[in-house]
Coordinates of C-alpha atoms in Angstrom, one line a residue:
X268 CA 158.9 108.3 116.8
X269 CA 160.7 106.5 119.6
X270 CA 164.0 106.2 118.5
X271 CA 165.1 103.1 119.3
X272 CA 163.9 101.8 115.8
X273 CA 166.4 104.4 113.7
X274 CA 169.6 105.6 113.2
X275 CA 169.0 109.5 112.7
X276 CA 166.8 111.4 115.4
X277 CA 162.9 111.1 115.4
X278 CA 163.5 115.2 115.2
X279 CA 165.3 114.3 111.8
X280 CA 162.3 111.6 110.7
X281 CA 159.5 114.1 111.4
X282 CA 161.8 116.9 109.6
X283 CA 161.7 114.9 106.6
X284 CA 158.1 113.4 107.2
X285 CA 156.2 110.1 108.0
X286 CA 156.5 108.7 104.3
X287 CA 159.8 108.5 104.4
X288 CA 159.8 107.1 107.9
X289 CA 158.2 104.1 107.0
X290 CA 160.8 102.8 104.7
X291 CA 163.3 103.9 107.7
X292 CA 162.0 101.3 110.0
X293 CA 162.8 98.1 108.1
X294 CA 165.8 98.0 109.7
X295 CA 167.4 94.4 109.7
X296 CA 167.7 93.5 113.7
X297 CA 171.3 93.5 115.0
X298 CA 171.4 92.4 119.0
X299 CA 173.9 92.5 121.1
X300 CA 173.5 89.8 123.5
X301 CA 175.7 91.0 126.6
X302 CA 175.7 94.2 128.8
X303 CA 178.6 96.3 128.3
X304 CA 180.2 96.3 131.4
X305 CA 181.2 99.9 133.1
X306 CA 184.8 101.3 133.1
X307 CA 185.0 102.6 136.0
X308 CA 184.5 101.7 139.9
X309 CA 181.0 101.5 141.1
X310 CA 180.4 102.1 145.1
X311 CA 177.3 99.4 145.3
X312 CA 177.0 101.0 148.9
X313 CA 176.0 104.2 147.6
X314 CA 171.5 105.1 149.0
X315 CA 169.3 105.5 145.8
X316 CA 169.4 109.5 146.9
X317 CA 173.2 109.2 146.3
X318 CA 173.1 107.6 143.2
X319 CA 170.6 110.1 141.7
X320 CA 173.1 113.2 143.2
X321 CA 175.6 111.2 141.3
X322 CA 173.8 110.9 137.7
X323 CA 172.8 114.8 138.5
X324 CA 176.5 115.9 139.1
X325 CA 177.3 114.2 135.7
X326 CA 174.8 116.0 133.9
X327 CA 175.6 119.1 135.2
X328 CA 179.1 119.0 134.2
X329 CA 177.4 119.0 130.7
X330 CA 175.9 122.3 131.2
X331 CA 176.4 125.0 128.5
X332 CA 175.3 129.3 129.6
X333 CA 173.0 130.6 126.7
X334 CA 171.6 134.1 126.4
X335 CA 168.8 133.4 127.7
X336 CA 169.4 131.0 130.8
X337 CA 171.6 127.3 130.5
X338 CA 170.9 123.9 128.0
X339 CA 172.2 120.6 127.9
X340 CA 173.3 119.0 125.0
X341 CA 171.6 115.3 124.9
X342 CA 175.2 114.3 124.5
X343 CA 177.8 115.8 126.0
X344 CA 180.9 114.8 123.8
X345 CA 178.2 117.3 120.8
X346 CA 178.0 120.7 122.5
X347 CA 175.5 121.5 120.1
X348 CA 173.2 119.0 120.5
X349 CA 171.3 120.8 122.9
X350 CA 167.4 119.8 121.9
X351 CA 164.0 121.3 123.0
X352 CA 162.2 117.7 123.3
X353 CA 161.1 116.2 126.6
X354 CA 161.8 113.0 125.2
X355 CA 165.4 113.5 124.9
X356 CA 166.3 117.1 125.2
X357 CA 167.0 119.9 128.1
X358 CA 163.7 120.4 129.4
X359 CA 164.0 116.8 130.5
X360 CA 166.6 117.5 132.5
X361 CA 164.9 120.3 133.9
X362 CA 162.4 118.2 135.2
X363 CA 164.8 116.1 136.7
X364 CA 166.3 119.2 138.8
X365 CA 162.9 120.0 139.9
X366 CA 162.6 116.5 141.4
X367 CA 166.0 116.5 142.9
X368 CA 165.0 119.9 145.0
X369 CA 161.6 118.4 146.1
X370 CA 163.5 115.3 147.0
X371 CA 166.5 117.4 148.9
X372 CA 165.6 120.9 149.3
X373 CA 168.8 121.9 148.1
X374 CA 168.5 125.6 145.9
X375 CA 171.0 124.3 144.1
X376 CA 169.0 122.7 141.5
X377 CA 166.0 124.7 141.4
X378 CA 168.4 127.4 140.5
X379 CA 169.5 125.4 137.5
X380 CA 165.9 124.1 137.0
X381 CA 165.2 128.0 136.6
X382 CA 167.9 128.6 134.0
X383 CA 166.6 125.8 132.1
X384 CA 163.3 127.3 132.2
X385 CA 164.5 130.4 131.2
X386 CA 165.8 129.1 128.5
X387 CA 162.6 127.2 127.0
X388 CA 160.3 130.5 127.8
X389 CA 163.1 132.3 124.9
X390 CA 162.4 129.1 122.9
X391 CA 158.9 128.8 122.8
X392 CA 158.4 130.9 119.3
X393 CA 160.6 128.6 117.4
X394 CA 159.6 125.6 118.9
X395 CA 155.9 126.8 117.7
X396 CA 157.1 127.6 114.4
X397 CA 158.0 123.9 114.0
X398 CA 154.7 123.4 114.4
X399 CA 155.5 120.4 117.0
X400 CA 152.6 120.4 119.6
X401 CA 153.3 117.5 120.9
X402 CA 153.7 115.4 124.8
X403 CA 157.3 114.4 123.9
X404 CA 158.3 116.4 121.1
X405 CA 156.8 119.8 121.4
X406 CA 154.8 122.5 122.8
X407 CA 152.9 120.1 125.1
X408 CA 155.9 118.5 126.9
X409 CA 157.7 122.1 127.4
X410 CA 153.8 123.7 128.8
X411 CA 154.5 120.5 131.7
X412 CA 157.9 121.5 132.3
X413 CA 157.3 125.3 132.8
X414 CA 154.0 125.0 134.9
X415 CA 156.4 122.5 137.0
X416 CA 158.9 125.0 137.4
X417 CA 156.3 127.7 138.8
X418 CA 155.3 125.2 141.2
X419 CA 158.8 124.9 142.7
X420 CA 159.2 128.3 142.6
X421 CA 156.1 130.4 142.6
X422 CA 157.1 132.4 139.7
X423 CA 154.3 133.1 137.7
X424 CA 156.5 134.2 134.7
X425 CA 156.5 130.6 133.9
X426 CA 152.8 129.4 134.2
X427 CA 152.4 132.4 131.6
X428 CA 154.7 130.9 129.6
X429 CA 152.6 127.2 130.1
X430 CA 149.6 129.1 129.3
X431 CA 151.3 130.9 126.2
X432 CA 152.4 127.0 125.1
X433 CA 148.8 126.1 125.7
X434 CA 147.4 128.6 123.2
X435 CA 150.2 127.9 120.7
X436 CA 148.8 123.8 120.7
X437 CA 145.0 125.9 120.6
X438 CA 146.5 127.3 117.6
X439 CA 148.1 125.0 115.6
X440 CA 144.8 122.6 115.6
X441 CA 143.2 121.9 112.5
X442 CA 139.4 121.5 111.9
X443 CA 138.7 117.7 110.1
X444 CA 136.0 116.2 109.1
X445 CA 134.8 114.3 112.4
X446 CA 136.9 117.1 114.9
X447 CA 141.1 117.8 115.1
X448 CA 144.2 117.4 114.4
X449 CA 147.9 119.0 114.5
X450 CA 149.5 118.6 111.0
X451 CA 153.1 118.8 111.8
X452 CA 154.4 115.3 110.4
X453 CA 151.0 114.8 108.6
X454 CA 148.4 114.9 111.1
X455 CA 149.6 111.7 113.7
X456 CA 147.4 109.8 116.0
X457 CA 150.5 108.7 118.7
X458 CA 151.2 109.6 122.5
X459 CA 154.7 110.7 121.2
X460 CA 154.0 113.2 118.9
X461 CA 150.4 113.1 118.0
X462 CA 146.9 113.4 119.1
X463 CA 146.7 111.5 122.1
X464 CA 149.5 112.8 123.4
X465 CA 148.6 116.4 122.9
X466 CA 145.0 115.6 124.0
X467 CA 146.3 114.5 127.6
X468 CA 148.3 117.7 127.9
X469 CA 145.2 119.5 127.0
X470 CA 143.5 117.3 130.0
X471 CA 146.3 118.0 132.5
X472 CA 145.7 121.6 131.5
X473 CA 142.0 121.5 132.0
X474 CA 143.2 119.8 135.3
X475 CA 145.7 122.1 136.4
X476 CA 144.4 125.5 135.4
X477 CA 140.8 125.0 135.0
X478 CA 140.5 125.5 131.3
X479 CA 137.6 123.8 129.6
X480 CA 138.6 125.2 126.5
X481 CA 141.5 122.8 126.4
X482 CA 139.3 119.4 127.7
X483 CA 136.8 120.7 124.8
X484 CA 139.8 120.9 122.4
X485 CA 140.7 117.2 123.6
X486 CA 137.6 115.9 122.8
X487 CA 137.9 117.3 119.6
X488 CA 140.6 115.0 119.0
X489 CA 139.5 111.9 120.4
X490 CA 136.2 112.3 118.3
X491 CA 138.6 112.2 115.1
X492 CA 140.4 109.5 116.5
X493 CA 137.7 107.5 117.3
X494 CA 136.7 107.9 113.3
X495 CA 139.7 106.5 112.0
X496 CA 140.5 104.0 114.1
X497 CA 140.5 100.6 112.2
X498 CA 138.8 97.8 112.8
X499 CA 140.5 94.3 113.5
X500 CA 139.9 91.1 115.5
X501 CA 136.8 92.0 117.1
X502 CA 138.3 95.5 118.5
X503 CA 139.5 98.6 117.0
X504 CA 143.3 99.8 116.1
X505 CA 145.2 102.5 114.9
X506 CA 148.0 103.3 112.9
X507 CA 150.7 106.0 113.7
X508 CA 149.6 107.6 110.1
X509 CA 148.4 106.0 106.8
X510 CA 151.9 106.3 105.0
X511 CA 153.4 104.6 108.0
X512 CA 152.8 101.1 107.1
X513 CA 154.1 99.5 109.8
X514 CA 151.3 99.6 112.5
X515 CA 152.5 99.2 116.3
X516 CA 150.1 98.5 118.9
X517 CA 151.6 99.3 122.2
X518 CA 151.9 102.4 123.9
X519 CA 154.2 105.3 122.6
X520 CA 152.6 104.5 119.1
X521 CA 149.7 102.7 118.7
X522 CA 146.5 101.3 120.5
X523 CA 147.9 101.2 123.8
X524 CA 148.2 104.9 124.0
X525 CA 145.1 105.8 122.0
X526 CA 143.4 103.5 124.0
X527 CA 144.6 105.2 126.8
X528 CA 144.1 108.9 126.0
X529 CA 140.2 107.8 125.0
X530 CA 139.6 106.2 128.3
X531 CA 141.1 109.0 130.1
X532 CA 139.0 111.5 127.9
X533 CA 135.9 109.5 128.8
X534 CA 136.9 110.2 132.5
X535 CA 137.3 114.0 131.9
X536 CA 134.2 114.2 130.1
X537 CA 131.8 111.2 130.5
X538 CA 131.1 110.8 126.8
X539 CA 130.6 106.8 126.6
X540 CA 131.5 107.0 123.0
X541 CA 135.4 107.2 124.3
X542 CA 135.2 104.5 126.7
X543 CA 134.0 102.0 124.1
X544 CA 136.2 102.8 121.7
X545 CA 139.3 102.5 124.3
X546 CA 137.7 98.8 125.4
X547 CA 137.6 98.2 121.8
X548 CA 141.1 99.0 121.5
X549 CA 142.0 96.6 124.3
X550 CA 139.7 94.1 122.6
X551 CA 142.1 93.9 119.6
X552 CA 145.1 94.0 122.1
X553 CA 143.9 91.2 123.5
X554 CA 143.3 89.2 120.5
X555 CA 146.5 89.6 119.2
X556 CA 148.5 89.2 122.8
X557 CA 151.0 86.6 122.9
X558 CA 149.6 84.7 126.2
X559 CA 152.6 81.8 126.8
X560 CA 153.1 80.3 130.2
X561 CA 150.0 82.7 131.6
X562 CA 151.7 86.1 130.3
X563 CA 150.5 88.9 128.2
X564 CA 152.7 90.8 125.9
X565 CA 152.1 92.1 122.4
X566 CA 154.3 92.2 119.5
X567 CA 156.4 95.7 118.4
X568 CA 154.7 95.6 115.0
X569 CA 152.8 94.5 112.1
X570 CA 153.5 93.1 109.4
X571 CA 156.9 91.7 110.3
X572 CA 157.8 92.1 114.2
X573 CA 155.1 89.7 115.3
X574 CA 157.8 87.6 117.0
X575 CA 159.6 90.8 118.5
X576 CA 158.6 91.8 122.3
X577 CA 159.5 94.8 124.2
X578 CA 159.4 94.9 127.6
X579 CA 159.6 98.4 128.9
X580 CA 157.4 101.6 128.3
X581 CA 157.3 102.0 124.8
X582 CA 156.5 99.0 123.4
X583 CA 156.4 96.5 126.4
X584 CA 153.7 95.5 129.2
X585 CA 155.4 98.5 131.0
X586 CA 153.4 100.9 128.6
X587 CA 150.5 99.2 127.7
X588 CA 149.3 98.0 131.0
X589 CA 148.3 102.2 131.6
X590 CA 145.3 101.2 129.0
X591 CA 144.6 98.1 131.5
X592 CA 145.0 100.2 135.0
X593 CA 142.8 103.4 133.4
X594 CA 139.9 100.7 132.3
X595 CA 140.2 99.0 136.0
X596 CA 140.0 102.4 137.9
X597 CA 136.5 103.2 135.2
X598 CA 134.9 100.4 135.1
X599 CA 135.9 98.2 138.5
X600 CA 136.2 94.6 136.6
X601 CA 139.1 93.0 137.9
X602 CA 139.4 91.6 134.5
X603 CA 141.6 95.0 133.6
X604 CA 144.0 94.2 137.1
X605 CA 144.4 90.2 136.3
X606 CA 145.7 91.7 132.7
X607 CA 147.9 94.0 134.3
X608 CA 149.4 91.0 136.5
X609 CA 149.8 88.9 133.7
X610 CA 151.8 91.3 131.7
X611 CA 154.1 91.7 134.8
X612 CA 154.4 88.0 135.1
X613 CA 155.8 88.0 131.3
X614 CA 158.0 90.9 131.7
X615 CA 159.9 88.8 134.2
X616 CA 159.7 85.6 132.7
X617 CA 161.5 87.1 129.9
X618 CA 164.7 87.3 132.6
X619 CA 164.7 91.4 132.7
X620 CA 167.5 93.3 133.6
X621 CA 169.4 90.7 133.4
X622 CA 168.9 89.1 130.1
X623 CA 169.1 90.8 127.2
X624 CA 166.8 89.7 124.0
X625 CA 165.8 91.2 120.8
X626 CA 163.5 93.3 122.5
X627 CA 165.5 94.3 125.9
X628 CA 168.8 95.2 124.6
X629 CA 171.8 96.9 125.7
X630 CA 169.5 99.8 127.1
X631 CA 168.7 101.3 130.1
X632 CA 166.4 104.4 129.8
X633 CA 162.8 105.4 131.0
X634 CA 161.4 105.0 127.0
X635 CA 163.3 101.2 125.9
X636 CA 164.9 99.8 129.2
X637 CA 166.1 99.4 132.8
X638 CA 164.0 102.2 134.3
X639 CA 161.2 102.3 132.4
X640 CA 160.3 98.7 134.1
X641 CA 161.6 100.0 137.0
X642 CA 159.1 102.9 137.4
X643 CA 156.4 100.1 136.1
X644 CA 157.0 97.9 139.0
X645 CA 157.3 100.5 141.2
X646 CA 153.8 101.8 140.3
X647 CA 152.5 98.1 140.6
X648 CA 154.1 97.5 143.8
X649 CA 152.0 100.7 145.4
X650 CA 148.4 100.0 143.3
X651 CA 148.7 96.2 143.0
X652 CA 151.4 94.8 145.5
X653 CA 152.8 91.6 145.3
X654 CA 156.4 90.6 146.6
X655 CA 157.6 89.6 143.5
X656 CA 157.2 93.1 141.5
X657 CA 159.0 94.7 145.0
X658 CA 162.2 92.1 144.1
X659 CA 161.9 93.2 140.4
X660 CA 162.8 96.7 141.8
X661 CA 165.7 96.0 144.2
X662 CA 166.8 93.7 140.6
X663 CA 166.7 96.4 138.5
X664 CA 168.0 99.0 140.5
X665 CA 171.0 96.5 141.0
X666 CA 171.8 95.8 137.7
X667 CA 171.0 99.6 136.2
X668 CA 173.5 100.8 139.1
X669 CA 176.4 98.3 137.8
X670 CA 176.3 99.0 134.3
X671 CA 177.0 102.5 135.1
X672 CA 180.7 104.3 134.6
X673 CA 182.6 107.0 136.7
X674 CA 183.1 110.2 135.4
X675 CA 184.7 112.5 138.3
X676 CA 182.3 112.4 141.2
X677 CA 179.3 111.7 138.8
X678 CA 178.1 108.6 136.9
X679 CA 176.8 108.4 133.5
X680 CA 175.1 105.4 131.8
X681 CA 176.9 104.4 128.4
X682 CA 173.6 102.4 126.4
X683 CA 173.1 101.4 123.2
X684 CA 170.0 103.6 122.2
X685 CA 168.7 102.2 119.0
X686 CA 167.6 98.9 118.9
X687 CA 169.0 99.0 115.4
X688 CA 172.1 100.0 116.1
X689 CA 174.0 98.4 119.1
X690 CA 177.7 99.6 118.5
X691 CA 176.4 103.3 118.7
X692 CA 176.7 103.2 122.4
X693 CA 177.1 107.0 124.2
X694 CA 176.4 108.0 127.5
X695 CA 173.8 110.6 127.3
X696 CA 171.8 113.3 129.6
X697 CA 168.0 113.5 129.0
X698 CA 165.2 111.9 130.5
X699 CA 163.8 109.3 128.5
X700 CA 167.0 108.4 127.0
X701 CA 169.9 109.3 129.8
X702 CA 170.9 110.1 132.8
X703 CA 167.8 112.6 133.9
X704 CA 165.5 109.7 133.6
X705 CA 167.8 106.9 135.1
X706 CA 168.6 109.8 138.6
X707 CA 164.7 110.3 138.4
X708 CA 164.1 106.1 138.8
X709 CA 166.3 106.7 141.7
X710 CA 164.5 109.3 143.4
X711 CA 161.0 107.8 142.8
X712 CA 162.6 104.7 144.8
X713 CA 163.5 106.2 147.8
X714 CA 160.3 108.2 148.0
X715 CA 158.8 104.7 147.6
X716 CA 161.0 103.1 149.9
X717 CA 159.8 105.9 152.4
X718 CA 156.3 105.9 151.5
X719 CA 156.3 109.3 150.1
X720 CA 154.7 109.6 146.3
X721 CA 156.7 111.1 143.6
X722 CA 157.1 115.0 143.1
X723 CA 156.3 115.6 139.6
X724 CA 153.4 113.4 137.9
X725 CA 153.6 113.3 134.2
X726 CA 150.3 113.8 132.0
X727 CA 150.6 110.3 130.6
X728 CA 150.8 108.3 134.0
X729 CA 147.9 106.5 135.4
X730 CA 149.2 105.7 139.0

């Protein structure tokens, strides 16, 4: 699961399975209040392209030769915590070198893109005997990065190896009752690990390759999903899995990115069932939304975090607005688009970057913090413009740029990344929990800056 609710890896939680997850995330809540402030110099004259050469220098000092091609350990100062995640692992970064040579040109880091590649192709059997198929956590997420890396380079060694992936998720489904599912860590529902997550890698590989076999496998999965979703409040919602028993409704586990996956599954296919079951997930979403001063936010979770509000893309208006935007673009009621506005207008009434809160802590990655509501202003700013989410970026890229430290002629970000945890601060280099992600903001704002859209689009992102 996303792991700013734990102490030990979500790798180590879906090792050991769900059931005993759920008793892992009563956590008590220990906040920091206050940024910890970099150690060394910061050049606040530095272009966003700098910045993002800076964070990329950094990680590559982290860089460890394998037999097969080059890793990165998420952190550094544990050479062998090299992991084979997009959320937090190598291929992340390889993504991240990908964009850097669309954004500069320089070989450089396609050349190290291709050695992470390399390295995931020689990975791909174990990975599949994990049986972890999913967006961020599996097969799915490394299928994206190597079909990325033959489109820098061409190589059609890796889109085999995407389309080997692809079969390996084919294979690993399991016939249910009402369609499919993919067992590992008991069968979840999630964008993380789950379901909807695999089912919009399955669409971006119907997309990308032409593969009706993989939309037909999707829809599969959203017919089971829309079985076991659970009726509340007038709409529908749904759990990560039954012995989880906390239920979160935003986006990286709950109805948000359901919701999201069905609606974009209606779009692929044009079976109404999808569409009504995303509107009814947005139905309960609204019903439960926290609507103060003309905002819209919804709790972290159920029962006992219906005071707790996260801002960015996991559990925050960052993530959960996608639902809003995909219903807008389908259905063209401006309903969807004032929802989306509203949620904005709460994320910065809550003060982010600069205050911190329960729910914004001492973080500042793409999955709990500074760049995920970067990229989700950014997105606004280009879709639905208005001048205050175009300050919101020149804020956030300020303050994620001062909290940074010097390291040589790189610059790392030292975060806090458990919510539960605040004095287990490292500086790490992945994408949705390091460096990878916080160069990549960087980059997607000066292509925004020049008008240019961003290089890679993920199979998760609306805009």
């Amino acid at each position: 699961m996303c792991r700013d609710h734990h102490v030990i890896t979500r790798r180590e939680l879906l090792g050991i399975g769900f059931g005993t997850m759920a008793g892992m995330l009563a956590l008590p809540d220990v906040v920091r209040a206050a940024a910890r402030q970099p150690s060394g110099p910061i050049v606040s004259a530095l272009t966003n392209r700098e910045i993002a050469l800076k964070a990329a220098h950094w990680v590559r000092t982290a860089r460890v030769e394998t037999r097969s091609g080059a890793a990165w350990p998420a952190n550094p100062l544990k050479p062998a915590s090299v992991e084979y995640d997009l959320y937090n692992g190598m291929p992340g970064v390889v993504l991240f070198q990908l964009e850097l040579f669309h954004a500069t040109g320089d070989s450089t880091w396609l050349d190290d893109a291709r050695l992470g590649a390399d390295e995931i192709v020689a990975q791909l059997p174990s990975v599949s005997a994990s049986g972890a198929c999913g967006l961020y956590d599996g097969l799915g997420g490394l299928a994206f990065v190597l079909e990325e890396t033959h489109r820098a380079t061409g190589d059609g060694v890796y889109r085999d190896a995407a389309r080997r992936a692809l079969a390996m998720i084919h294979d690993h489904a399991v016939k249910t009752s009402s369609g499919v599912a993919w067992t590992k860590g008991s069968a979840t529902n999630d964008i993380i690990s789950g379901s909807a997550g695999i089912g919009l890698t399955l669409l971006w590989a119907d997309r990308t390759f032409g593969d009706p076999a993989s939309r037909e496998l999707a829809a599969a999965a959203g017919r089971r999903l829309v079985d076991v979703g659970i009726p509340e409040r007038g709409g529908v919602k749904w759990d990560v899995y039954p012995s989880v028993k906390e239920l979160y409704p935003n986006f990286s586990h709950g109805t948000g990115g359901v919701g999201y996956f069905l609606a974009t599954l209606h779009q692929a296919t044009g079976d109404r069932a999808f569409l009504d079951a995303a509107r009814s997930g947005a139905r309960y979403l609204e019903a439960v939304a926290n609507t103060d001063d003309g905002g819209f936010k919804v709790f972290h979770h159920e029962p006992g975090g219906e005071n707790l509000f996260y801002l960015s893309w996991c559990h925050g208006p960052a993530g959960t607005s996608r639902l809003f935007y995909r219903l807008g673009e389908i259905t063209h009621d401006e309903h969807w688009h004032e929802l989306i506005h509203k949620a904005a207008r709460a994320t910065i009434a809550m003060g982010v970057p600069e205050h911190q809160s329960p729910g914004y802590w001492n973080n500042i990655s793409q999955c709990c913090g500074n760049s995920g509501v970067g990229e989700y202003f950014m997105a606004l700013q280009r879709v639905l413009p208005d001048p205050a989410y175009s300050t919101m970026i020149d804020r956030v890229a300020a303050n994620t740029l001062a909290r940074s430290t010097a390291d040589g002629d790189g610059l790392k970000w030292i975060q806090a990344e458990n919510r539960v945890s605040p004095d287990d601060v490292i500086a790490q280099t992945g994408y949705m929990q390091g460096a990878s992600g916080v160069g990549s903001l960087y980059l997607h704002i000066d292509a925004s800056r020049a008008g240019r859209a961003s290089a890679i689009v993920w199979p998760d992102n609306p805009y």
